[in-house]
Coordinates of C-alpha atoms in Angstrom, one line a residue:
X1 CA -8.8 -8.8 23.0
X2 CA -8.4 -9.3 19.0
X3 CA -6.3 -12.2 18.1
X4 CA -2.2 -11.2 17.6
X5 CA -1.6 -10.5 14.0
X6 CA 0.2 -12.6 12.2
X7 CA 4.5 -12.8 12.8
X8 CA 5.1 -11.1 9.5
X9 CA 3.9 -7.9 8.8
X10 CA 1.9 -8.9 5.3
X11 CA 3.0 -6.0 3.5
X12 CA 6.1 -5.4 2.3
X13 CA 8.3 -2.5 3.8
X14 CA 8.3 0.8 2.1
X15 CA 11.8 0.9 2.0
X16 CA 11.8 -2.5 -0.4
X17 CA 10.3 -0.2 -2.7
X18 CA 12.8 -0.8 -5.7
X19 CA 12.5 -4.6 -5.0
X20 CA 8.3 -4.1 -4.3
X21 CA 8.4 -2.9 -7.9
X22 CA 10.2 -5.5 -9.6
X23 CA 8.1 -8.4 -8.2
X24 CA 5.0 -6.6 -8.7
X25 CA 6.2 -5.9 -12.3
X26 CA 6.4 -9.6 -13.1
X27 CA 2.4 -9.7 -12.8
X28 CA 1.8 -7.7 -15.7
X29 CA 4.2 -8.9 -17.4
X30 CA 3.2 -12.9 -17.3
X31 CA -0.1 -10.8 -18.7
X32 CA 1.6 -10.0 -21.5
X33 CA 2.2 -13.5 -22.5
X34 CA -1.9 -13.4 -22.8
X35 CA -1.7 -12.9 -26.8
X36 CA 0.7 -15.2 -27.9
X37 CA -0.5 -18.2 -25.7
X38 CA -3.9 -17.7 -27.2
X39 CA -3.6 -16.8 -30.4
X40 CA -0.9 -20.0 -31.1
X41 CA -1.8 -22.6 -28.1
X42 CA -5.7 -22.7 -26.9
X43 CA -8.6 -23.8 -29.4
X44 CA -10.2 -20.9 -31.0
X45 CA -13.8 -19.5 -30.1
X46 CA -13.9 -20.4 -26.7
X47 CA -12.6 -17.2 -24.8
X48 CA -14.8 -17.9 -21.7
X49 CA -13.8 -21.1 -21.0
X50 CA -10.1 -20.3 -21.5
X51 CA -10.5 -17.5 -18.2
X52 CA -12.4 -20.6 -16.1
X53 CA -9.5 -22.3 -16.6
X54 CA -6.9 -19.9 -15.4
X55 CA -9.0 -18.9 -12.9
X56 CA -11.2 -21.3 -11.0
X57 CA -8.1 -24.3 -10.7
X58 CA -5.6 -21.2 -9.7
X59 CA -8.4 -20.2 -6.9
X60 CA -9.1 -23.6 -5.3
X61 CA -5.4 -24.1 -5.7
X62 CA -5.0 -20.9 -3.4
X63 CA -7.5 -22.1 -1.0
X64 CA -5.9 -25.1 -0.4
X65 CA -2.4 -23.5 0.2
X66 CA -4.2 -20.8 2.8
X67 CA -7.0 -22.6 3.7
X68 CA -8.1 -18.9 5.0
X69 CA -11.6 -18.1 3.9
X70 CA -13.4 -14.9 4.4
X71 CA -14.8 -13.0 7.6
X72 CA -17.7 -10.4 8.0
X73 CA -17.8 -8.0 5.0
X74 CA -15.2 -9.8 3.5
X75 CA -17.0 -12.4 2.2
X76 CA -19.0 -9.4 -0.5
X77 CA -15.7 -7.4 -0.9
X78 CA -13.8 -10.8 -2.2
X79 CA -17.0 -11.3 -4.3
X80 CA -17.0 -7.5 -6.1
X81 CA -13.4 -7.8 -6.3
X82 CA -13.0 -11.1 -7.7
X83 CA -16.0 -10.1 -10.3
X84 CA -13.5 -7.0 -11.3
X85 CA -10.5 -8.6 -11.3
X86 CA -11.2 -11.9 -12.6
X87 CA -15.0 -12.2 -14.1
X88 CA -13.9 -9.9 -17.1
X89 CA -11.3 -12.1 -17.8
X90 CA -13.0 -13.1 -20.6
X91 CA -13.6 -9.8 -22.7
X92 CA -9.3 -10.1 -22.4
X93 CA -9.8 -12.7 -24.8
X94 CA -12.6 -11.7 -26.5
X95 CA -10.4 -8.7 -27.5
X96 CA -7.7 -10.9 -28.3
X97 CA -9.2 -13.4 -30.4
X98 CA -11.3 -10.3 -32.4
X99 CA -8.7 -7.5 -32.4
X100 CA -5.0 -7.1 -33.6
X101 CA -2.9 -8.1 -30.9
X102 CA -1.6 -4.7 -31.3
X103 CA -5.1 -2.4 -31.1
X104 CA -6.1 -5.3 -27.6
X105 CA -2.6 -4.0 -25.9
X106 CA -3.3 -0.3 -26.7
X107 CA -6.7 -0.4 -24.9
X108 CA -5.2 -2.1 -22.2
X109 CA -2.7 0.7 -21.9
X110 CA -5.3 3.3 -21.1
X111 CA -5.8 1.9 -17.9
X112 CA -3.8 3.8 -15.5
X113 CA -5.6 6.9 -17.0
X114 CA -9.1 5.3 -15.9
X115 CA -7.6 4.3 -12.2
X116 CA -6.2 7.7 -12.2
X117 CA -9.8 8.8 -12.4
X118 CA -11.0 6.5 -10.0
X119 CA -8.9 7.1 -7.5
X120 CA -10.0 11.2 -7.7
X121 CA -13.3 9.9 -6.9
X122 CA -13.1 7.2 -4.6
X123 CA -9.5 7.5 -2.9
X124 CA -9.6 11.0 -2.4
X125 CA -6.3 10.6 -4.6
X126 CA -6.8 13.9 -6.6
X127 CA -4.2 12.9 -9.9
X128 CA -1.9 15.4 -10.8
X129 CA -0.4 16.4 -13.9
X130 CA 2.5 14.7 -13.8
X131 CA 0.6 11.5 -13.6
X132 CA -1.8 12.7 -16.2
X133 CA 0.9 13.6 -19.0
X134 CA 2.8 10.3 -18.3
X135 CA -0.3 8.1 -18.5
X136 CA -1.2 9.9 -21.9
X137 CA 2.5 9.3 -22.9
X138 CA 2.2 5.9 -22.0
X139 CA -0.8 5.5 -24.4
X140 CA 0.9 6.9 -27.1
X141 CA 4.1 4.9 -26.6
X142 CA 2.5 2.1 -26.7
X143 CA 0.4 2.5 -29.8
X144 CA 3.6 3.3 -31.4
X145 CA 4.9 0.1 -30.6
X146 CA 2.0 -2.0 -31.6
X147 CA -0.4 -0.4 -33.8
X148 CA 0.0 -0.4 -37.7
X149 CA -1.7 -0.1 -40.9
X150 CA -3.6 -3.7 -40.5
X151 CA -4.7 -3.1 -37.3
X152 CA -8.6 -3.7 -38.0
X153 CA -10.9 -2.2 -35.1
X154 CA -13.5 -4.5 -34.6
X155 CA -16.9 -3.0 -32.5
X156 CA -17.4 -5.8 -30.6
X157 CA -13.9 -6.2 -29.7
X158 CA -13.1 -2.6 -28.9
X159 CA -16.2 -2.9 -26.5
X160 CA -14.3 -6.1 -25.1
X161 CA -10.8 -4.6 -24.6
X162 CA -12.2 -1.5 -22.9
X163 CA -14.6 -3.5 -20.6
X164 CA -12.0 -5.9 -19.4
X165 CA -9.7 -2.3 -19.0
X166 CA -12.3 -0.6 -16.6
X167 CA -13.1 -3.4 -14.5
X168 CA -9.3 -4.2 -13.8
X169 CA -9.0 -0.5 -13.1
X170 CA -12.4 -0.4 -10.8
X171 CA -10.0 -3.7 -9.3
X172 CA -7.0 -1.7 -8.8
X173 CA -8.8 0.7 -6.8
X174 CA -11.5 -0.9 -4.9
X175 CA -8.1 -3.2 -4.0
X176 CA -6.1 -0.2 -2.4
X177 CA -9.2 0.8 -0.9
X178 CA -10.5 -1.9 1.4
X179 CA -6.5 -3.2 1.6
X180 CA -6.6 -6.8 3.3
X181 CA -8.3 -7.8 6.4
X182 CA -5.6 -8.6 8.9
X183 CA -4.4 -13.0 8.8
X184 CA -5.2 -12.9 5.0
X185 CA -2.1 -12.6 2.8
X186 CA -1.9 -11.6 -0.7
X187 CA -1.7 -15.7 -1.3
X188 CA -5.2 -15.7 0.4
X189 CA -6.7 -12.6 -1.5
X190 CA -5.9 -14.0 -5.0
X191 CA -6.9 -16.8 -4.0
X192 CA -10.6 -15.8 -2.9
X193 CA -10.7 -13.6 -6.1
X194 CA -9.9 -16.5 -8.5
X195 CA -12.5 -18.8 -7.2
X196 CA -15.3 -16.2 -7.2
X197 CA -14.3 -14.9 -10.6
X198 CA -14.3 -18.6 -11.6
X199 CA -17.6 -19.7 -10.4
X200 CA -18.7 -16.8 -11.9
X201 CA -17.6 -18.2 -15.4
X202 CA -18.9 -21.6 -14.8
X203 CA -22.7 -21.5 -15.9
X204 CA -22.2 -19.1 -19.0
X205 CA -19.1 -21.3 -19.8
X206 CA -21.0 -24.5 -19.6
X207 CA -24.3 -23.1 -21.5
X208 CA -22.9 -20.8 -24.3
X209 CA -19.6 -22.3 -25.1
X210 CA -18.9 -26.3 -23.5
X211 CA -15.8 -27.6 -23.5
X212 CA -13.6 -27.4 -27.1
X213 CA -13.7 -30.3 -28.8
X214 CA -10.0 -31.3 -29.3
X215 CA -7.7 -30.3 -26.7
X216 CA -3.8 -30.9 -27.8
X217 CA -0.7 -31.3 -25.8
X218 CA -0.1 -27.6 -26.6
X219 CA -3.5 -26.2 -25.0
X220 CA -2.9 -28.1 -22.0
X221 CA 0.1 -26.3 -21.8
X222 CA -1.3 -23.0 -22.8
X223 CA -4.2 -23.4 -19.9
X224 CA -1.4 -24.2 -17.3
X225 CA 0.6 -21.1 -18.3
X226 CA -2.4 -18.6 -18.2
X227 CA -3.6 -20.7 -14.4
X228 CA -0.2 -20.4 -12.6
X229 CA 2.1 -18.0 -13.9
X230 CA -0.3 -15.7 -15.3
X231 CA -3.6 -17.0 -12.6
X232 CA -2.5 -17.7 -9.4
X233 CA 1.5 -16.5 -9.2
X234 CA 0.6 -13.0 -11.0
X235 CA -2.5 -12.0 -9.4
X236 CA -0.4 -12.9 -6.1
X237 CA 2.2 -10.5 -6.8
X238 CA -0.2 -7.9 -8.0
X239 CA -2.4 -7.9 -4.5
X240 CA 1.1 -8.0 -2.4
X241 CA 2.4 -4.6 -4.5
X242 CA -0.9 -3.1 -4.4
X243 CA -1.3 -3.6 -1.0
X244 CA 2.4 -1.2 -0.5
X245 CA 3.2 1.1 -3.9
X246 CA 0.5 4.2 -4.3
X247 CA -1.7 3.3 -6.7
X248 CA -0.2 6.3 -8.9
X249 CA 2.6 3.8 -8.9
X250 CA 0.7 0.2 -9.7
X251 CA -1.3 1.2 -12.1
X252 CA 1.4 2.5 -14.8
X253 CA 3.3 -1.4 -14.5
X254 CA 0.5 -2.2 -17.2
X255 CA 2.3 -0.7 -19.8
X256 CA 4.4 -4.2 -19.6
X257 CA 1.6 -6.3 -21.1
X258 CA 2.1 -5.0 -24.4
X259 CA 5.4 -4.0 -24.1
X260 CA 6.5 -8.0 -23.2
X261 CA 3.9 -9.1 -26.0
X262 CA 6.2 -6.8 -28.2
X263 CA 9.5 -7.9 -27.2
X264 CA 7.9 -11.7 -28.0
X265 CA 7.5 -10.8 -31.0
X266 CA 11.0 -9.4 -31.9
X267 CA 12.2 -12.8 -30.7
X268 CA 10.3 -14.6 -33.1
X269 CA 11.4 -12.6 -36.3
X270 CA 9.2 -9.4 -36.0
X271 CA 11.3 -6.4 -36.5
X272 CA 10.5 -3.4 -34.5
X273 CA 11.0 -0.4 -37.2
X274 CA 12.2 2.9 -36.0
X275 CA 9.3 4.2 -35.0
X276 CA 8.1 1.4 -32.8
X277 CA 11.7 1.6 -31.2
X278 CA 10.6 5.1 -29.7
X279 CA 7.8 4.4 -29.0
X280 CA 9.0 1.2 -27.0
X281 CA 11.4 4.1 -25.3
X282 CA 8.8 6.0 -24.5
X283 CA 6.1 3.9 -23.3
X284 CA 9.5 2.5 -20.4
X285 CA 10.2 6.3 -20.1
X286 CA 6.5 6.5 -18.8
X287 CA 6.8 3.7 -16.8
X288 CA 9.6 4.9 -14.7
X289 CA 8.4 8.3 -14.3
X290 CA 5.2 7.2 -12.6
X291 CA 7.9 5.6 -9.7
X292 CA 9.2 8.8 -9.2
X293 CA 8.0 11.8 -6.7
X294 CA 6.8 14.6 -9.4
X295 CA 9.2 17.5 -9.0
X296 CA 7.2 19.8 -7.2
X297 CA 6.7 17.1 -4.6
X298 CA 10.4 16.7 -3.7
X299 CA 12.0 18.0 -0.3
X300 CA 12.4 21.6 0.3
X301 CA 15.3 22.9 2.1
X302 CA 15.7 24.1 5.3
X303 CA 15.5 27.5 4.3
X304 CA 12.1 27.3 2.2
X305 CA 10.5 25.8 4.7
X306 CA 7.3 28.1 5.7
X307 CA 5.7 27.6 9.2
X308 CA 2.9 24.8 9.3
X309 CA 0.0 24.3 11.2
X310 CA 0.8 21.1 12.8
X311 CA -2.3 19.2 14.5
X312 CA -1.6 17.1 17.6
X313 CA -4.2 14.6 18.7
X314 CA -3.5 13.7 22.3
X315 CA -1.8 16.6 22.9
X316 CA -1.4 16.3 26.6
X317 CA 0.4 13.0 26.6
X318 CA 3.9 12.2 27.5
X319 CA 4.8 11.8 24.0
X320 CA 2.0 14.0 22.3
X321 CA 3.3 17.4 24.8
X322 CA 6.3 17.1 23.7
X323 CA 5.8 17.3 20.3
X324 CA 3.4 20.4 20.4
X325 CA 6.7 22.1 22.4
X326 CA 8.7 21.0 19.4
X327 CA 6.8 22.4 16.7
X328 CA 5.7 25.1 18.9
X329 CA 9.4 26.1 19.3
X330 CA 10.5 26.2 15.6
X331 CA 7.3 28.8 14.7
X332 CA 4.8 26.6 13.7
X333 CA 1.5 27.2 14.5
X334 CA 0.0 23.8 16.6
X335 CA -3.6 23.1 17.3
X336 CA -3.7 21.1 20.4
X337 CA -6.5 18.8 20.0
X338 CA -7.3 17.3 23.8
X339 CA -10.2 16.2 26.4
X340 CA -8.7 19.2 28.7
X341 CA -6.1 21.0 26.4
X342 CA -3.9 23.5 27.6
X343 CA -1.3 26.5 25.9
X344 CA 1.3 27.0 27.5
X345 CA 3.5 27.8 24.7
X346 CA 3.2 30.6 22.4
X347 CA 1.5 29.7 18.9
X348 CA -0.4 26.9 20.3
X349 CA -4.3 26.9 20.3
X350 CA -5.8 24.4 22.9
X351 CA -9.2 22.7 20.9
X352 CA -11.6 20.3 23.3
X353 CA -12.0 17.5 20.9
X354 CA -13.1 13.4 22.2
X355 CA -10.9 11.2 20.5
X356 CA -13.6 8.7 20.4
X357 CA -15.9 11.1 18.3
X358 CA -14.9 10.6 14.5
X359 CA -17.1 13.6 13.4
X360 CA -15.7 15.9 15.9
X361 CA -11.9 15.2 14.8
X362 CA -13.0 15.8 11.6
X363 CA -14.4 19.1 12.1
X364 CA -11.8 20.4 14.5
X365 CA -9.1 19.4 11.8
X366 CA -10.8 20.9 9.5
X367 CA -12.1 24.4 11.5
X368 CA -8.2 24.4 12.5
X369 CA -6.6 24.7 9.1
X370 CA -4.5 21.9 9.7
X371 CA -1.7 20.8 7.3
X372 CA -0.5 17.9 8.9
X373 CA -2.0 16.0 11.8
X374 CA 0.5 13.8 14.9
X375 CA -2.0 11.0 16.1
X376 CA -0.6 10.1 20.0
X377 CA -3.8 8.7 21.5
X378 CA -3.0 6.1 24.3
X379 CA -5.0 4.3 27.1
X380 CA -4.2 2.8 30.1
X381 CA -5.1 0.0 30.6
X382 CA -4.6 -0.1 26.4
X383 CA -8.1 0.1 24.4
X384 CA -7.6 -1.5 21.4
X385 CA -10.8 -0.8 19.8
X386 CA -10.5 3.1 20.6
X387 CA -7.1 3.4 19.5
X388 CA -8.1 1.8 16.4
X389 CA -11.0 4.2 15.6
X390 CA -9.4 7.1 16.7
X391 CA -6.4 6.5 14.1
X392 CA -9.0 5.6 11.5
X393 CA -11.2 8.8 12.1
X394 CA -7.8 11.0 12.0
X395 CA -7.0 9.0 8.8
X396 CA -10.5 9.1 7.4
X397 CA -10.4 13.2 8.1
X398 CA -6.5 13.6 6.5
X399 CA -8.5 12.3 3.3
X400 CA -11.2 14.2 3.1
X401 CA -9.0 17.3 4.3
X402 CA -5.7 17.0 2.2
X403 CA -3.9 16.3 5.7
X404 CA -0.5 14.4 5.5
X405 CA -1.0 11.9 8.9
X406 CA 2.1 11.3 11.3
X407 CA 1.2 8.4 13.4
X408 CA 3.2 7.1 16.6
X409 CA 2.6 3.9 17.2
X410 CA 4.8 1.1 19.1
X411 CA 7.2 -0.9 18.6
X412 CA 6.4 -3.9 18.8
X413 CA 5.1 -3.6 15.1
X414 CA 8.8 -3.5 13.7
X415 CA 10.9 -6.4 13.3
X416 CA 12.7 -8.3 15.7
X417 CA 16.6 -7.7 15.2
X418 CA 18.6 -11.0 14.0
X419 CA 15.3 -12.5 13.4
X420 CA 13.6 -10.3 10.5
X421 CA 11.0 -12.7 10.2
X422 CA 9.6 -12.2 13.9
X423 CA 7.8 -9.0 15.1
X424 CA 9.2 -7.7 18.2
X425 CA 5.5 -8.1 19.7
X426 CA 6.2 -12.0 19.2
X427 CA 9.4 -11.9 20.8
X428 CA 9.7 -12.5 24.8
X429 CA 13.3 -10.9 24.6
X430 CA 12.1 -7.5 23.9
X431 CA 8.6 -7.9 25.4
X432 CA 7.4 -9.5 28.3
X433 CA 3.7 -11.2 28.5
X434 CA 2.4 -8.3 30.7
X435 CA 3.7 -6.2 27.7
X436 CA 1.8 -8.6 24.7
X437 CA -1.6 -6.4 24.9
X438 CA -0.2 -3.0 24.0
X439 CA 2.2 -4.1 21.5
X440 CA -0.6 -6.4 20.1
X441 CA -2.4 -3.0 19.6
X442 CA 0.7 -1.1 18.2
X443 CA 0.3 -3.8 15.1
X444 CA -3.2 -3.6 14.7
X445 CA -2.9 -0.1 14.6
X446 CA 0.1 -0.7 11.9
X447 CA -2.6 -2.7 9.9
X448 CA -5.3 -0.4 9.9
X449 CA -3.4 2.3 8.4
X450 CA -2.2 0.8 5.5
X451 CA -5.5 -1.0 4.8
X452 CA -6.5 2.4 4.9
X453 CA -7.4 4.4 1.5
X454 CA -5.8 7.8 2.4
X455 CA -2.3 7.4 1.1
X456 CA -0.5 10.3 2.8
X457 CA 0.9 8.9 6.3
X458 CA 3.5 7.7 7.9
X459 CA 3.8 5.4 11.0
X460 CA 6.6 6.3 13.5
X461 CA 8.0 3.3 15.6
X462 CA 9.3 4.0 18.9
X463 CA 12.6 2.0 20.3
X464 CA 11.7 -0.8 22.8
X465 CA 11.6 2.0 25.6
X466 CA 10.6 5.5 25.7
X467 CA 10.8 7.7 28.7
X468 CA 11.0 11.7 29.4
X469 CA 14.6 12.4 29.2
X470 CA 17.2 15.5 27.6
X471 CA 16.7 16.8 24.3
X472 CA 19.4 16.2 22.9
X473 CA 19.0 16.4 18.8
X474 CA 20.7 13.2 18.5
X475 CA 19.3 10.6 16.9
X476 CA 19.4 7.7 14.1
X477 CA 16.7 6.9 11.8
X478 CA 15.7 3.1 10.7
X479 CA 12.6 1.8 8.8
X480 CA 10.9 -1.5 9.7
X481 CA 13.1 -3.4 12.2
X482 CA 13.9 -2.4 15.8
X483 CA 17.2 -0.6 16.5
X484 CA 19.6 -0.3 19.3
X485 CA 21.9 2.7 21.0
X486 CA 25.7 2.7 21.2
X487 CA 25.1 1.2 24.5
X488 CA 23.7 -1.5 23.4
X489 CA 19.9 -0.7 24.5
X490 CA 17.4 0.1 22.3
X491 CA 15.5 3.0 23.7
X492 CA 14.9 7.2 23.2
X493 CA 13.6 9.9 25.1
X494 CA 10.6 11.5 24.9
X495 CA 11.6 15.0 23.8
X496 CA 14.0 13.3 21.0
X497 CA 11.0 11.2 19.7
X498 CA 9.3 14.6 19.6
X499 CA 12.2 16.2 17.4
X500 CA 12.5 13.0 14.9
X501 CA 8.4 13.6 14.7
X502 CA 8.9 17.2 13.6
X503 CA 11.4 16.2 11.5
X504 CA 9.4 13.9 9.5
X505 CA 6.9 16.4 8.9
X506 CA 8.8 19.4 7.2
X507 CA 11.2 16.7 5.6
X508 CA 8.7 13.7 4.4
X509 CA 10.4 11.1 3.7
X510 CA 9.7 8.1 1.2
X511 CA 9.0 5.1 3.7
X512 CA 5.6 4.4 5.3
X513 CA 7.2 2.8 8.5
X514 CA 10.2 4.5 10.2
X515 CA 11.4 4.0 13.9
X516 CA 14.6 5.6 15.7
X517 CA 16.3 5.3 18.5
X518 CA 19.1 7.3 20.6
X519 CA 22.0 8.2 18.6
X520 CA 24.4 8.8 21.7
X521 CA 25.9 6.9 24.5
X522 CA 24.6 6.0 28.0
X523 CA 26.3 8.9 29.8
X524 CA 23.7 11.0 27.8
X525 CA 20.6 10.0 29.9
X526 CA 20.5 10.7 33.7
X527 CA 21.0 8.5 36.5
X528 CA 17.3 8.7 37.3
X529 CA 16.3 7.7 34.0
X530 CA 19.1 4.6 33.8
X531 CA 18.0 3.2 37.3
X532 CA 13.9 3.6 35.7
X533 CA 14.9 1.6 32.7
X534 CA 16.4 -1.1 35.1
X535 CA 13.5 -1.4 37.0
X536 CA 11.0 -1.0 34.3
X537 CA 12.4 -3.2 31.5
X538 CA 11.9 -2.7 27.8
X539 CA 8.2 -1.7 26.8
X540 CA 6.4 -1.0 23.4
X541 CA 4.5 2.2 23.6

């Protein structure tokens, strides 16, 4: 058995979203100060060792605070990651030693453009053209702002700006795609990418450019800026709100780098004419825009909702037969995908299909015309390692295929009520040891989808028990932390689960980790059930 995750989930919930953005923001931002700090504070012609010094202290600094290092294939993903991410670091200041501050920021600006391209090709993340129009708005806003008539456009450091640009992007989205191995925070991640990036530094530092000369009060200062607020703090930020916001969404918070560097310079006398004010406006206005659902991807109503084809791996389950009723039932068309399928209800197609076999989910999803795929695979005695790799070929074919993914997992991945900083699989009071294995798996199975590139799913949380029961419609809806019933007890039927599944699918909404529970009283479930639930305690699948 895998070693328990750790307590806290180490993403943030997508329901924080608003709050996600704002720390996240702050990354870019301290980025911003980049110009000013180097241009007034550190000794001139020595760009190189200027990023060993916000990087290599920051990293072994991180280390220290983890002490996590690397496992398996993590050891070359930190590597090309921290070479992205942090070995560029000096063509940043390169750009900004050779360039206006001005012409550096507007380069820097056409990165979401470059991970919006990325992401086409290696995130499946086709860009649309909303995002394409606000990332080219974003450009322009930002050239408003801070180009002018003296801004010079020096070869060598228009190759610099754009280098350092397309490695942070291939960053961005090499980082969304490999996620985080599970125990290794975002603490840990920039941690392992700042010491790679600066031992990368170290030999070209030490035989092209030494150590400057004279070093003032005022560059000691400058180096400790750029190494914790802008090092170690930032890059911490940015790894924990790329791990959460789509990268659609990450990408555009670059636009604060120049826009802070701007706003610095108002504050020390520079007026911003009326030109750069709109372009301030709209380089914000592009900003925003890239948080925001594009209007063709907002929630239809009831009434224009078209049948679906609804996929339903694990179709004869307790939980996964219910849901192909469901859908069944309100006219959409379900393939049930099954060792030994059956179709007993009109509009559903039985499809033999091993759960185990990653190539055959992906061609019966994709033979069936699926536009959304239920993932209910279960074991007993639980199978950790085939639940993962069943949920990761379903996710793997939703990628390829365009398929939105719903997958219902357990609860012990939600949070433990009074106690949001313990996960209900840690908690004896909701499960018991003979329990710990199968919620254990419910939070791996948490991890591996959103370490997962395909961006489209959402991960439905059971209450702490689940049993066959009445349909009875009524239910309440929560994100990350477990809830409870009128009655106190924190559980659901089957067929209710089933309804809050469909649900979900014709009416997506925003959060990546949802969970419900029963929204009516005790008298509601039947005395059969109640006596079950006394005998059988609370469970987590």
């Amino acid at each position: 058995m895998a070693a328990a995750p750790p307590r806290l989930p180490d993403m943030p919930p997508h329901t924080h979203r608003p709050a996600t953005v704002l720390l996240t923001a702050l990354a870019p931002a301290a980025w911003g100060t980049t110009y000013v700090v180097t241009t007034e504070l550190l000794p001139p012609g020595h760009p190189m060792f200027a990023g060993l010094l916000r990087a290599l202290p920051a990293g072994l600094l991180g280390l220290a605070l983890t002490r996590v290092l690397p496992r398996g294939d993590w050891w070359w993903r930190a590597a090309v990651l921290g070479a992205l991410n942090i070995g560029g670091m000096p063509l940043l200041f390169v750009a900004a030693e050779r360039l206006p501050g001005g012409v550096a920021a507007t380069l820097g600006a056409t990165q979401p453009l470059l991970v919006a391209a990325l992401a086409g090709a290696v995130l499946h993340d086709r860009p649309t053209l909303w995002r394409w129009t606000w990332g080219v708005l974003g450009v322009a806003g930002v050239a408003l702002v801070v180009l002018g008539p003296q801004a010079r456009l020096d070869p060598v450091g228009i190759l610099a700006g754009l280098g350092h640009t397309a490695t942070m992007a291939g960053g961005v989205v090499l980082t969304k795609r490999w996620g985080r191995p599970a125990g290794a925070g975002p603490l840990a991640l920039a941690g392992w990418q700042l010491t790679v990036g600066g031992l990368l530094l170290l030999p070209p530092t030490l035989a092209f450019e030494g150590v400057p000369q004279r070093i003032d009060a005022g560059a000691v200062g400058g180096y400790v800026w750029l190494g914790s607020m802008g090092g170690l703090i930032a890059y911490t930020l940015w790894f924990r709100g790329l791990a959460t916001l789509p990268v659609g969404a990450a990408a555009p918070l670059v636009l604060l780098s120049p826009l802070v560097a701007a706003v610095i310079g108002a504050a020390r006398g520079e007026s911003l004419s009326p030109l750069q004010t709109c372009g301030f406006v709209l380089a914000l206005a592009a900003l925003l825009a890239a948080q925001l659902n594009p209007p063709h991807t907002r929630r239809r109503t009831d009434a224009m909702k078209p049948p679906m084809t609804i996929a339903v791996l694990g179709a004869t389950g307790m939980v996964g037969s219910r849901i192909v009723a469901e859908a069944a039932a309100r006219g959409h068309r379900v393939p049930a995908l099954s060792r030994r399928p059956v179709g007993a209800h009109p509009g559903v197609i039985p499809v033999p299909v091993d759960a185990g076999d990653p190539d055959a989910v992906h061609e019966a999803l994709a033979h069936c015309g699926a536009d959304a795929v239920v993932v209910t695979v279960r074991t007993d005695p639980v199978d950790e390692d085939f639940l993962l790799g069943a949920t990761r070929a379903v996710l793997d074919a939703g990628a390829r295929l365009g398929l939105r993914v719903l997958v219902v997992g357990g609860a012990g991945a939600l949070r433990s009520p009074g106690a949001p900083g313990l996960l209900v699989a840690d908690d004896p009071a909701h499960v018991p040891a003979r329990w710990r294995p199968v919620a254990a798996a419910g939070v791996a199975q948490l991890h591996a989808c959103r370490s997962h590139p395909h961006t489209d799913w959402v991960y439905l949380s059971p209450p702490a028990l689940l049993e066959p029961g009445p349909r009875t419609a009524r239910y309440r809806r929560g994100t990350d932390t477990l809830l409870t019933a009128a009655d106190g007890r924190s559980w659901i039927s089957a067929e209710d689960l089933a309804v809050a599944a469909v649900d979900e699918l014709e009416a997506p909404g925003p959060e990546r980790h949802i969970t419900v529970v029963h929204a009516g009283g005790d008298r509601d479930r039947p005395a059969a059930c109640r006596q079950a639930a006394v005998r059988k305690g609370p469970v987590t699948s």
